[in-house]
Short mmCIF file of C-alpha atoms in Angstrom, two decimals:
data_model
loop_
_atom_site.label_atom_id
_atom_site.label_comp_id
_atom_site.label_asym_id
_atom_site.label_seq_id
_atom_site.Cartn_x
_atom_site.Cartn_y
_atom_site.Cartn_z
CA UNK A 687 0.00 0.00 0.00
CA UNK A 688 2.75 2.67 0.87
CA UNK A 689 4.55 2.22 -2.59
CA UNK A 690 1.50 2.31 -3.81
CA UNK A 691 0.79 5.55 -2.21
CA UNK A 692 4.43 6.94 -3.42
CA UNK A 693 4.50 5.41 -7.11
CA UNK A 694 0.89 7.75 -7.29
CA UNK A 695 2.42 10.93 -5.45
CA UNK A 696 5.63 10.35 -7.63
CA UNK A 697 3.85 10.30 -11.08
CA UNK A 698 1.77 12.88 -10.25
CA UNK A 699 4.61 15.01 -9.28
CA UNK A 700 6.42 13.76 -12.43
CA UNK A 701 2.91 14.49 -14.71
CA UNK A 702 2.88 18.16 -13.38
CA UNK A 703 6.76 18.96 -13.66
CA UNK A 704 6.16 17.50 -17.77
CA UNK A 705 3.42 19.95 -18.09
CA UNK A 706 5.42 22.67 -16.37
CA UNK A 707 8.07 22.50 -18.55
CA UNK A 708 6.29 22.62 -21.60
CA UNK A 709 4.58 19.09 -22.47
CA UNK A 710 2.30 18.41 -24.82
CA UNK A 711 -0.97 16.60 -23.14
CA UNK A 712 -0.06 13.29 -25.12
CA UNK A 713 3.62 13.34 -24.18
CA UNK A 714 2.57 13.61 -20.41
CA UNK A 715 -0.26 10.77 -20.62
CA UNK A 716 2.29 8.27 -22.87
CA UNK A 717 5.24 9.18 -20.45
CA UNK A 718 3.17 8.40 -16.83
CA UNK A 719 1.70 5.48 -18.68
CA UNK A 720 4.86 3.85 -19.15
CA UNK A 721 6.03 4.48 -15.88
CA UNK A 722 2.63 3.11 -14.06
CA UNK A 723 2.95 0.28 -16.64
CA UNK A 724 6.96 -0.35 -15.05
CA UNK A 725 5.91 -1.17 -11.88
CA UNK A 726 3.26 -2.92 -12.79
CA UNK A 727 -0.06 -0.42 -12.54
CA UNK A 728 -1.85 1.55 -14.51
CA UNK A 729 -2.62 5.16 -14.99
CA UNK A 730 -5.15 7.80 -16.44
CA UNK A 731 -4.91 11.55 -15.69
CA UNK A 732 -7.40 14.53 -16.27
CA UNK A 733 -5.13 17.83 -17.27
CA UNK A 734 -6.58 20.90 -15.86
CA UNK A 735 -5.05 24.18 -16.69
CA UNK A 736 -3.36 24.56 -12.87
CA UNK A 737 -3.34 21.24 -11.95
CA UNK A 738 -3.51 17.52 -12.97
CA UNK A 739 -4.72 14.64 -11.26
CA UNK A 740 -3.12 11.16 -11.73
CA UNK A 741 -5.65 8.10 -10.81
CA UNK A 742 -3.33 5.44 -10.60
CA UNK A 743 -4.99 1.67 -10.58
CA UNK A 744 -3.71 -1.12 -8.65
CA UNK A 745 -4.09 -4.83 -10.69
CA UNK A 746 -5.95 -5.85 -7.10
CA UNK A 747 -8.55 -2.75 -9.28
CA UNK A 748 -7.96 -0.30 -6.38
CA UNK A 749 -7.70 3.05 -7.07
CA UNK A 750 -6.21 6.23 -5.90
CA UNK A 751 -6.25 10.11 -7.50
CA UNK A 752 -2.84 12.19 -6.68
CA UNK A 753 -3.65 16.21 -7.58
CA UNK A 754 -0.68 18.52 -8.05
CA UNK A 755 -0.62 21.99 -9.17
CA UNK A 756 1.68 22.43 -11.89
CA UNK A 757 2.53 25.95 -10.93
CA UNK A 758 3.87 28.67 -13.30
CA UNK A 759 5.06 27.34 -16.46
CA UNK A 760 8.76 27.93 -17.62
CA UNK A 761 9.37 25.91 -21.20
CA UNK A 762 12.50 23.56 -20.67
CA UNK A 763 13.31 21.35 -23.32
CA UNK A 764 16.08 19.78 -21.23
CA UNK A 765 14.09 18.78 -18.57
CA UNK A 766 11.30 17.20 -21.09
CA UNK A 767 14.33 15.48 -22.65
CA UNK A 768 15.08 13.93 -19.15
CA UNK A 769 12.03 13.05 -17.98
CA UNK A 770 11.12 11.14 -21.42
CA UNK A 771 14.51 9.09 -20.63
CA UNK A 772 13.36 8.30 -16.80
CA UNK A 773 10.54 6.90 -18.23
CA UNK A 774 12.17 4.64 -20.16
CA UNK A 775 14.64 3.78 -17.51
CA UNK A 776 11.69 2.30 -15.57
CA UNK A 777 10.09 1.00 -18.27
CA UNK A 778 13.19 -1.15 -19.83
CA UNK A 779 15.07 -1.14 -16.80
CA UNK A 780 13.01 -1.53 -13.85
CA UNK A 781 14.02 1.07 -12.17
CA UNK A 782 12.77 1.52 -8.48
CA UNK A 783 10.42 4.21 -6.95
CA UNK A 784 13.38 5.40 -5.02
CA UNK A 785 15.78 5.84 -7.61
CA UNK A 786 13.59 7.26 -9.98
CA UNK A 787 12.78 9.82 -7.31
CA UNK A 788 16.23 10.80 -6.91
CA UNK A 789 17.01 11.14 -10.70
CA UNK A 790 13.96 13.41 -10.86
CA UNK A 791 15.01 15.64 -8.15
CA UNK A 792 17.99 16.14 -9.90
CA UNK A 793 16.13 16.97 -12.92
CA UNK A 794 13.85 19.38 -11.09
CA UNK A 795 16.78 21.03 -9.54
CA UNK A 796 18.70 21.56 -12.52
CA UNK A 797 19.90 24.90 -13.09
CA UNK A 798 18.10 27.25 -15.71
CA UNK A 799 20.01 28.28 -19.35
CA UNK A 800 23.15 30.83 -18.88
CA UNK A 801 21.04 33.87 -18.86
CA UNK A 802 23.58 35.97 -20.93
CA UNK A 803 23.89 33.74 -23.47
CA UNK A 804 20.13 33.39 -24.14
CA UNK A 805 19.90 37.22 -24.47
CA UNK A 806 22.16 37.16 -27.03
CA UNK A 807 21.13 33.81 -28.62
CA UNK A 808 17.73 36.16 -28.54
CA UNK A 809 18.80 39.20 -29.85
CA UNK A 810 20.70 37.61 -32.68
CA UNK A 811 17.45 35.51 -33.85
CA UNK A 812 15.17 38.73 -33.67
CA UNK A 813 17.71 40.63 -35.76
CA UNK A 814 17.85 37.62 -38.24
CA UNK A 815 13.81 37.37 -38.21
CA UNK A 816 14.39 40.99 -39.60
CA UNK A 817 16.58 40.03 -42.45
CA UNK A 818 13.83 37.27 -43.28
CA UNK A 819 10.81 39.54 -43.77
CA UNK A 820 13.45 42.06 -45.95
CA UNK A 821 14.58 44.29 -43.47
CA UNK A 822 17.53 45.93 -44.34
CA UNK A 823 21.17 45.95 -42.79
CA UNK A 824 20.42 48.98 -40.59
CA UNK A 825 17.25 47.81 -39.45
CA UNK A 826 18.31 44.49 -38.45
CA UNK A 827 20.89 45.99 -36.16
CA UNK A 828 18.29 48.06 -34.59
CA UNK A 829 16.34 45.28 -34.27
CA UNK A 830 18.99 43.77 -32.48
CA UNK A 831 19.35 46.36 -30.04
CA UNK A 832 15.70 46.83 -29.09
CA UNK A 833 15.46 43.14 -28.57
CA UNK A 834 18.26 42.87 -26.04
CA UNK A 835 17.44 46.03 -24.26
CA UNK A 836 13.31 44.49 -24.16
CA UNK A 837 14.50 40.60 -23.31
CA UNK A 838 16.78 42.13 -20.62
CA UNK A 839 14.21 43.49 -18.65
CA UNK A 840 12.02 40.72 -19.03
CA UNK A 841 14.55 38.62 -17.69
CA UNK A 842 15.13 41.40 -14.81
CA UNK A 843 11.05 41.49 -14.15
CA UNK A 844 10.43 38.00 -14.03
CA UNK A 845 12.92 37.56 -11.62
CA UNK A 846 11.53 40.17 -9.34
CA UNK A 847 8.05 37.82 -9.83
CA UNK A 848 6.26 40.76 -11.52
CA UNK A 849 3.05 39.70 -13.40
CA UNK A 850 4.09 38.03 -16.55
CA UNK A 851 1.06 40.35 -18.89
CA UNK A 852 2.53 43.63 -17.23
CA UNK A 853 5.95 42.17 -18.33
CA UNK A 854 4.63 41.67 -22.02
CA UNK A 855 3.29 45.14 -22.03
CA UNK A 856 6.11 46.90 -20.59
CA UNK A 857 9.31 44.75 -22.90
CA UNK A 858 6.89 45.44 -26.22
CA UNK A 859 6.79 49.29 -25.02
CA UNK A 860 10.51 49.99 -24.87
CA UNK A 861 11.34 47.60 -27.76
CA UNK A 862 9.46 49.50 -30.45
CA UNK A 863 10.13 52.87 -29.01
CA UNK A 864 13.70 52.11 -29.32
CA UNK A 865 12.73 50.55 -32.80
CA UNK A 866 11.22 53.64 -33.60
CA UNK A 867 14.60 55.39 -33.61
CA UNK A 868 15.13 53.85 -37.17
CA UNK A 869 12.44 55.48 -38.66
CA UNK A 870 13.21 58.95 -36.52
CA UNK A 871 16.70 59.16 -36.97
CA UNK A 872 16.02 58.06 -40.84
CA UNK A 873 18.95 55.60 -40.40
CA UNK A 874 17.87 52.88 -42.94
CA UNK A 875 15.59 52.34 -45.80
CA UNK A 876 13.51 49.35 -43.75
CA UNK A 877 12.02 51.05 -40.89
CA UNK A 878 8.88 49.75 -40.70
CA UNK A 879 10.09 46.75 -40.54
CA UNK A 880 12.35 47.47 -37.80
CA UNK A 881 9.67 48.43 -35.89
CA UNK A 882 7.09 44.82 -36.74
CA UNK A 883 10.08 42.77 -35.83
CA UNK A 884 11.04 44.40 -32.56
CA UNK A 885 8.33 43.21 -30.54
CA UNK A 886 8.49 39.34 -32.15
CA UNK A 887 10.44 38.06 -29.84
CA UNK A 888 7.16 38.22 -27.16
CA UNK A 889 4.83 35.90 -29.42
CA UNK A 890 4.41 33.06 -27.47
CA UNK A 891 5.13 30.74 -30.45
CA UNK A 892 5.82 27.42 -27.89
CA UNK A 893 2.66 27.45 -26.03
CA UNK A 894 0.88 28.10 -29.08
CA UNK A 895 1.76 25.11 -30.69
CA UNK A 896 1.30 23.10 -27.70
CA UNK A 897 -2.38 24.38 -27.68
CA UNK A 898 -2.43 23.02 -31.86
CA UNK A 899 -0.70 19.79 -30.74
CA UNK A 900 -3.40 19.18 -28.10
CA UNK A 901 -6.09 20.09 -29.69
CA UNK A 902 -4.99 17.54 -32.42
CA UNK A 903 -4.89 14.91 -30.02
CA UNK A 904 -8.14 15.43 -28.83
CA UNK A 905 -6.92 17.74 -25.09
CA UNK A 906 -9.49 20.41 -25.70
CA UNK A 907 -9.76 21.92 -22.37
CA UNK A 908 -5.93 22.22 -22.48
CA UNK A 909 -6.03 23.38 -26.20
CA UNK A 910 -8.66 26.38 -24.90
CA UNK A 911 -6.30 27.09 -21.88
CA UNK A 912 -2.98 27.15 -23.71
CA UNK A 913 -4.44 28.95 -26.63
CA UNK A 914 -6.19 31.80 -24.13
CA UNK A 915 -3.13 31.93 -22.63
CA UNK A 916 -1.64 32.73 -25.70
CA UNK A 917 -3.88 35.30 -26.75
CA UNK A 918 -4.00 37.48 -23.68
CA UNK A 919 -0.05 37.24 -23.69
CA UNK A 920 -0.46 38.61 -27.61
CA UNK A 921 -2.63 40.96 -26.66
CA UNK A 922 -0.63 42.70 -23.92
CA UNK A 923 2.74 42.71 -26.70
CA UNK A 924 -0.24 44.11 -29.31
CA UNK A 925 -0.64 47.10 -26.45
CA UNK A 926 2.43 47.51 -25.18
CA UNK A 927 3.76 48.25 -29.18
CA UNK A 928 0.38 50.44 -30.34
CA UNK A 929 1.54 52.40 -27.06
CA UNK A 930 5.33 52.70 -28.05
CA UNK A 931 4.11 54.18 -31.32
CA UNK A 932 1.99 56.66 -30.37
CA UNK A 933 4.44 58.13 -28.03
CA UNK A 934 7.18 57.96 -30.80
CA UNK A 935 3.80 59.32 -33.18
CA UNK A 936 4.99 56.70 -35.41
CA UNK A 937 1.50 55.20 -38.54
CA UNK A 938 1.47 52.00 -38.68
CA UNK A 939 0.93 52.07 -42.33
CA UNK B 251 18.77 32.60 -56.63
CA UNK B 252 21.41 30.23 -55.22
CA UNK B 253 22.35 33.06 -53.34
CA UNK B 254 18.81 34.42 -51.80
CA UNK B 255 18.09 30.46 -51.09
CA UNK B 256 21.62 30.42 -49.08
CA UNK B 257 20.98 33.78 -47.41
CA UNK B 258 17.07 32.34 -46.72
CA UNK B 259 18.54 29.18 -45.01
CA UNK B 260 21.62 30.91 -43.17
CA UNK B 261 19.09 33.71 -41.40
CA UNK B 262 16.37 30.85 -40.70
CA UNK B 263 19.07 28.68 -39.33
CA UNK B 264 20.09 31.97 -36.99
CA UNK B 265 16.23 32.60 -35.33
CA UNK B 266 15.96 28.69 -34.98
CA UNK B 267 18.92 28.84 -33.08
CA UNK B 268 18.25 31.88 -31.08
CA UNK B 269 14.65 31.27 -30.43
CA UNK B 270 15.33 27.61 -29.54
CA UNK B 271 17.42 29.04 -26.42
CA UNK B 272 14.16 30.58 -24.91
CA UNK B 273 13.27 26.93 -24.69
CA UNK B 274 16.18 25.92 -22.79
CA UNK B 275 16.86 22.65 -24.90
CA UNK B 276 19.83 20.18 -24.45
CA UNK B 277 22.89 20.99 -26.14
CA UNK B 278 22.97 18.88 -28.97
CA UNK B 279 19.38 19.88 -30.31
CA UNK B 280 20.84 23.80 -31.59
CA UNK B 281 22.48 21.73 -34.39
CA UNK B 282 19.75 20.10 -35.83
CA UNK B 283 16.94 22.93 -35.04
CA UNK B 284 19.42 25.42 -37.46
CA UNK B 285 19.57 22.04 -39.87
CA UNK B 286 15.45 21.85 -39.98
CA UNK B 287 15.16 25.54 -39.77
CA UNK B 288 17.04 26.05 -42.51
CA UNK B 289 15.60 22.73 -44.73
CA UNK B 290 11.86 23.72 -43.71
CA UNK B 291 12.05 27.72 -44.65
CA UNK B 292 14.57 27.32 -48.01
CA UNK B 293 11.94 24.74 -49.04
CA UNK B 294 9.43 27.04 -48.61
CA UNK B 295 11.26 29.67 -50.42
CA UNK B 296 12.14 27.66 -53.71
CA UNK B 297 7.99 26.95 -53.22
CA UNK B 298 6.90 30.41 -53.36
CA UNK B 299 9.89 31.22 -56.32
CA UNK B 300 7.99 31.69 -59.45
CA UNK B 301 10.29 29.91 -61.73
CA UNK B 302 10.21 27.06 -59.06
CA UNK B 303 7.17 26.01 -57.06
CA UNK B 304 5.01 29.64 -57.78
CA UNK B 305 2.73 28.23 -54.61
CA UNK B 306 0.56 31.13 -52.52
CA UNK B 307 2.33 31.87 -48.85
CA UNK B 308 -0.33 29.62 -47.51
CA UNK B 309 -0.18 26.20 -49.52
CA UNK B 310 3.48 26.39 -49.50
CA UNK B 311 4.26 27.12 -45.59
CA UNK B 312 2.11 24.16 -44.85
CA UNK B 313 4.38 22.16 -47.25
CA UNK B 314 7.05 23.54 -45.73
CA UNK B 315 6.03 22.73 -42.43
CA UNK B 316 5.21 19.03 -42.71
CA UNK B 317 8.87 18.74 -44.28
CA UNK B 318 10.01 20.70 -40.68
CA UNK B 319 7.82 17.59 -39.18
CA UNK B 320 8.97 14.97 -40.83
CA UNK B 321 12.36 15.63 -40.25
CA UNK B 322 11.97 16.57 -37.35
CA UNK B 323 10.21 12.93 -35.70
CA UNK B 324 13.32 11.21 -38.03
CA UNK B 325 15.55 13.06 -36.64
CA UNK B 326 15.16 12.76 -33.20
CA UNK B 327 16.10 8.96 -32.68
CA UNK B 328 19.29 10.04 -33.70
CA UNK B 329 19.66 12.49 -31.36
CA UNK B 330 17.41 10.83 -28.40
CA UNK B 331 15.27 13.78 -27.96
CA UNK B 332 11.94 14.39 -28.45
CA UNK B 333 10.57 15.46 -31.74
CA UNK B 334 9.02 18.41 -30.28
CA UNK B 335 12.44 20.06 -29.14
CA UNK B 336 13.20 20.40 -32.84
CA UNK B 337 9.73 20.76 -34.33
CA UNK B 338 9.17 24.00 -32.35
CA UNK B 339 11.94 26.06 -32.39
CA UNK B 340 12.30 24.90 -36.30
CA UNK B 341 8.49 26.28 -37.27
CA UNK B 342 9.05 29.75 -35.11
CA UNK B 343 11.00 31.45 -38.16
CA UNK B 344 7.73 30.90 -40.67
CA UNK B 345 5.45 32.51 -38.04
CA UNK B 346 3.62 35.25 -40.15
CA UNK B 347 4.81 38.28 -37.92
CA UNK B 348 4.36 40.80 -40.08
CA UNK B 349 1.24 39.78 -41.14
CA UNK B 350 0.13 39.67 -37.68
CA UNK B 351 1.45 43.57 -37.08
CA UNK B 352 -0.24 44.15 -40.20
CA UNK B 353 -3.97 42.34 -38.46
CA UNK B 354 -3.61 44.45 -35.70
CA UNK B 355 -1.89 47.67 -37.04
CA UNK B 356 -5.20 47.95 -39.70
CA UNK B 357 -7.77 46.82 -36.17
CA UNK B 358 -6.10 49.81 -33.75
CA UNK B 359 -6.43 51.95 -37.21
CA UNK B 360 -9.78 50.78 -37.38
CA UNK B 361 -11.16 52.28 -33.63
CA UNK B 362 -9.04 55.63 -34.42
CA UNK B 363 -10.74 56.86 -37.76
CA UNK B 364 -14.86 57.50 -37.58
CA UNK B 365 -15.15 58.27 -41.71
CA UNK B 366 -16.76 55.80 -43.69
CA UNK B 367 -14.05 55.75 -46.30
CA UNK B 368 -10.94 55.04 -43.99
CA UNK B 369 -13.17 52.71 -41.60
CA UNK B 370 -13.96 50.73 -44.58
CA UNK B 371 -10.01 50.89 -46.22
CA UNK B 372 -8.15 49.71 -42.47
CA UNK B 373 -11.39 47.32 -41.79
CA UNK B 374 -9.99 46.27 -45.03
CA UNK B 375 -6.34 45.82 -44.27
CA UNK B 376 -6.94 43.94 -40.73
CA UNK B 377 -9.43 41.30 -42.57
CA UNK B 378 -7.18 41.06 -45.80
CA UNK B 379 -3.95 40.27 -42.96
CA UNK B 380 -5.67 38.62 -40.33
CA UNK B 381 -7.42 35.92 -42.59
CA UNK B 382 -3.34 35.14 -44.33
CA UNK B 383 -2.37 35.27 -40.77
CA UNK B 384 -4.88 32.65 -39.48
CA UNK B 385 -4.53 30.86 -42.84
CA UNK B 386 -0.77 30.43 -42.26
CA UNK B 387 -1.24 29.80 -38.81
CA UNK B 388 -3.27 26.78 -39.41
CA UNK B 389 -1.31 25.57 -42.59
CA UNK B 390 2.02 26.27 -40.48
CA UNK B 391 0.58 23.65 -37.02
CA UNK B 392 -0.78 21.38 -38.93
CA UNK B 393 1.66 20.72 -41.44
CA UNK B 394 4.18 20.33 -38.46
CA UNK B 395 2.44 18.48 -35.61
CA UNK B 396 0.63 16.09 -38.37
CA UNK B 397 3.67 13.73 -38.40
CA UNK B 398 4.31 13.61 -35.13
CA UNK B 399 0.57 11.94 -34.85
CA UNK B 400 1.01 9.71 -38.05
CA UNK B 401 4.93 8.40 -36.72
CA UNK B 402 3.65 8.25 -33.23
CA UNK B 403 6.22 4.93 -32.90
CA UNK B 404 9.36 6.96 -33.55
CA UNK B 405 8.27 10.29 -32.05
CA UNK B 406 7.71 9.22 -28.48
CA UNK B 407 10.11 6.43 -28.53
CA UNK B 408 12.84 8.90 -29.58
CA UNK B 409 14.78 9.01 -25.88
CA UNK B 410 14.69 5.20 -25.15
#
């Protein structure tokens, strides 16, 4: 009964660290399911958009729900990586409860991406995403500029814990207005581009895939969670740019 | 042409790279999200070159992306990661930004002017944008998540 108890608390601890780090739905119910499956249960979990619950099932039929809150989500690619290959460590290799616990701590604990190093990887891509939709030399360059300046202070704001949609607003504000100093200082021959690119950096492209991904596997409550999520983190960029060009008095068109 | 297909891959292969890192992905997946980046957005520029493929933005980003897809879910048995590490970052680049500007430069536009005549002309400009936005949007997700459903075997048995 007690690893019973801890093979439930551990998946669902294990279902809601997936999700937190960016799972699709189907990744997190094939994942679990393989683990349950290793020590000889079986699993099905409801996804809700702050928490999931994991009912595992006992071959004696018994059954027990574990809920965890999955917390603020913060997309790691790494840790998805990981978890996938716990799961198969169970599954092939039989790992134990215990161990399995202790490689997922350390997976749960693992430091985030150099922070420098992503502002630049950042900047670099925004400035490139110019040069794709024709933006000229000048503009990419500003682009590049406004981008690192913006994704600095989101990475100083999250930090402090401010509200991620004030964060939107306030990173898509400076980054055009600094954008805008293409088309003030008439540095290049691009500047509206300059401007549309600046801010591109803030669509929450991830999520919003996840929210397509579940929706084609049937998760629609998560696809209508991920995707509002989405659209009210859009929307805050949309304001925080329309704001940065009417101070700079800069058309759109 | 060579040269605009190079320059198309090399700046793809750049965002993929750069907007992978938000993701915080291992190591080893940079390389092939610039590889897939670069495949999936050259493709679709020989697709929309008129003396090539001549396709509409929409029909050929959805080819595009289920190239991105497919690669992607072969791809990542090699490496041991998950299909989705790649597939992501790899489809960010062919998100219609502009277009998307464009949907909500013409709707802001829209509330500001009270004439008939420029309602009507940014009304206009938001639909005309919004619906290629959505259209590529839709083209873009499915294109790219549809083989990770179809090769379900090798996508989520990628890390074993």
């Amino acid at each position: 009964m007690e690893r019973f108890d801890e093979a439930g608390r551990f998946l669902s601890e294990y279902a809601a660290l997936l999700l937190r780090s960016g799972a699709t739905c189907a990744r997190v119910e094939k994942n679990v399911g393989r683990m349950a499956a290793g020590w000889g249960l079986s699993s099905t979990i409801t996804i809700l958009p702050r928490h999931v619950t994991v009912s595992v099932i006992a071959p004696d039929k018994e059954t027990k729900n574990f809920l965890t809150d999955t917390g603020q989500t913060s997309i790691s690619f790494d840790k998805i990586t990981k978890l996938s290959r716990l799961s198969w460590e169970v599954a092939d290799r039989g790992l134990r409860i215990e161990d399995a616990r202790r490689s997922f701590l350390q997976i749960a604990l693992a430091s985030p991406a150099n922070a420098v190093w992503v502002l630049f990887a950042v900047s670099c891509a925004n400035g490139a995403f110019c040069r794709l939709f024709s933006g000229d030399a000048v503009a990419s360059l500003v682009v590049f500029l406004a981008t690192m300046c913006g994704y600095y202070l989101k990475q100083v704001m999250l930090a402090h814990k401010i509200d991620v949609r004030l964060v939107f607003m306030i990173c898509a504000f400076v980054s055009s207005v600094l954008a805008c100093g293409d088309s003030l200082f008439s540095l290049g021959t691009t500047p509206e581009i300059a401007i549309g690119t600046s801010v591109l950096y803030l669509v929450p492209g991830i999520p919003f895939l996840n929210s397509f991904s579940d929706m084609l596997d049937k998760h629609y409550i998560c696809f209508f969670c991920r995707l509002t999520d989405t659209v009210v983190l859009t929307c805050c960029l949309s304001a925080g740019l329309c704001a940065g060009m009417w101070v700079m008095r800069v058309g759109m068109f | 042409m060579i040269e605009k297909f190079l320059y198309d891959a090399f700046f793809a292969a750049i965002a993929a790279i750069g907007f992978s890192a938000i993701s915080n992905p291992p190591k080893t997946a940079y390389i092939y999200c610039a590889l897939i980046a670069a495949a999936g957005h050259s493709a679709r520029f020989l697709l929309m070159t008129p003396e090539v493929g001549a396709l509409n933005i929409i029909p050929a980003t959805a080819v595009a992306s289920l190239i991105v897809g497919c690669l992607a879910v072969i791809l990542s048995p090699v490496a041991k990661i998950p299909a989705e590490t790649f597939l992501f970052p790899s489809l960010l680049p062919m998100i219609p930004g502009i277009y998307a500007y464009k949907t909500f430069g013409g709707l802001a536009m829209c509330l500001f002017h009270d004439s008939e005549t420029d309602f009507l002309h940014y009304f206009y400009l938001f639909s005309n944008n919004g619906f290629v936005c959505l259209s590529i949007i839709i083209g873009m997700v499915v294109g790219g998540t549809l083989p990770v459903f179809l090769l379900k075997r090798i996508a989520y048995r990628a890390t074993r």
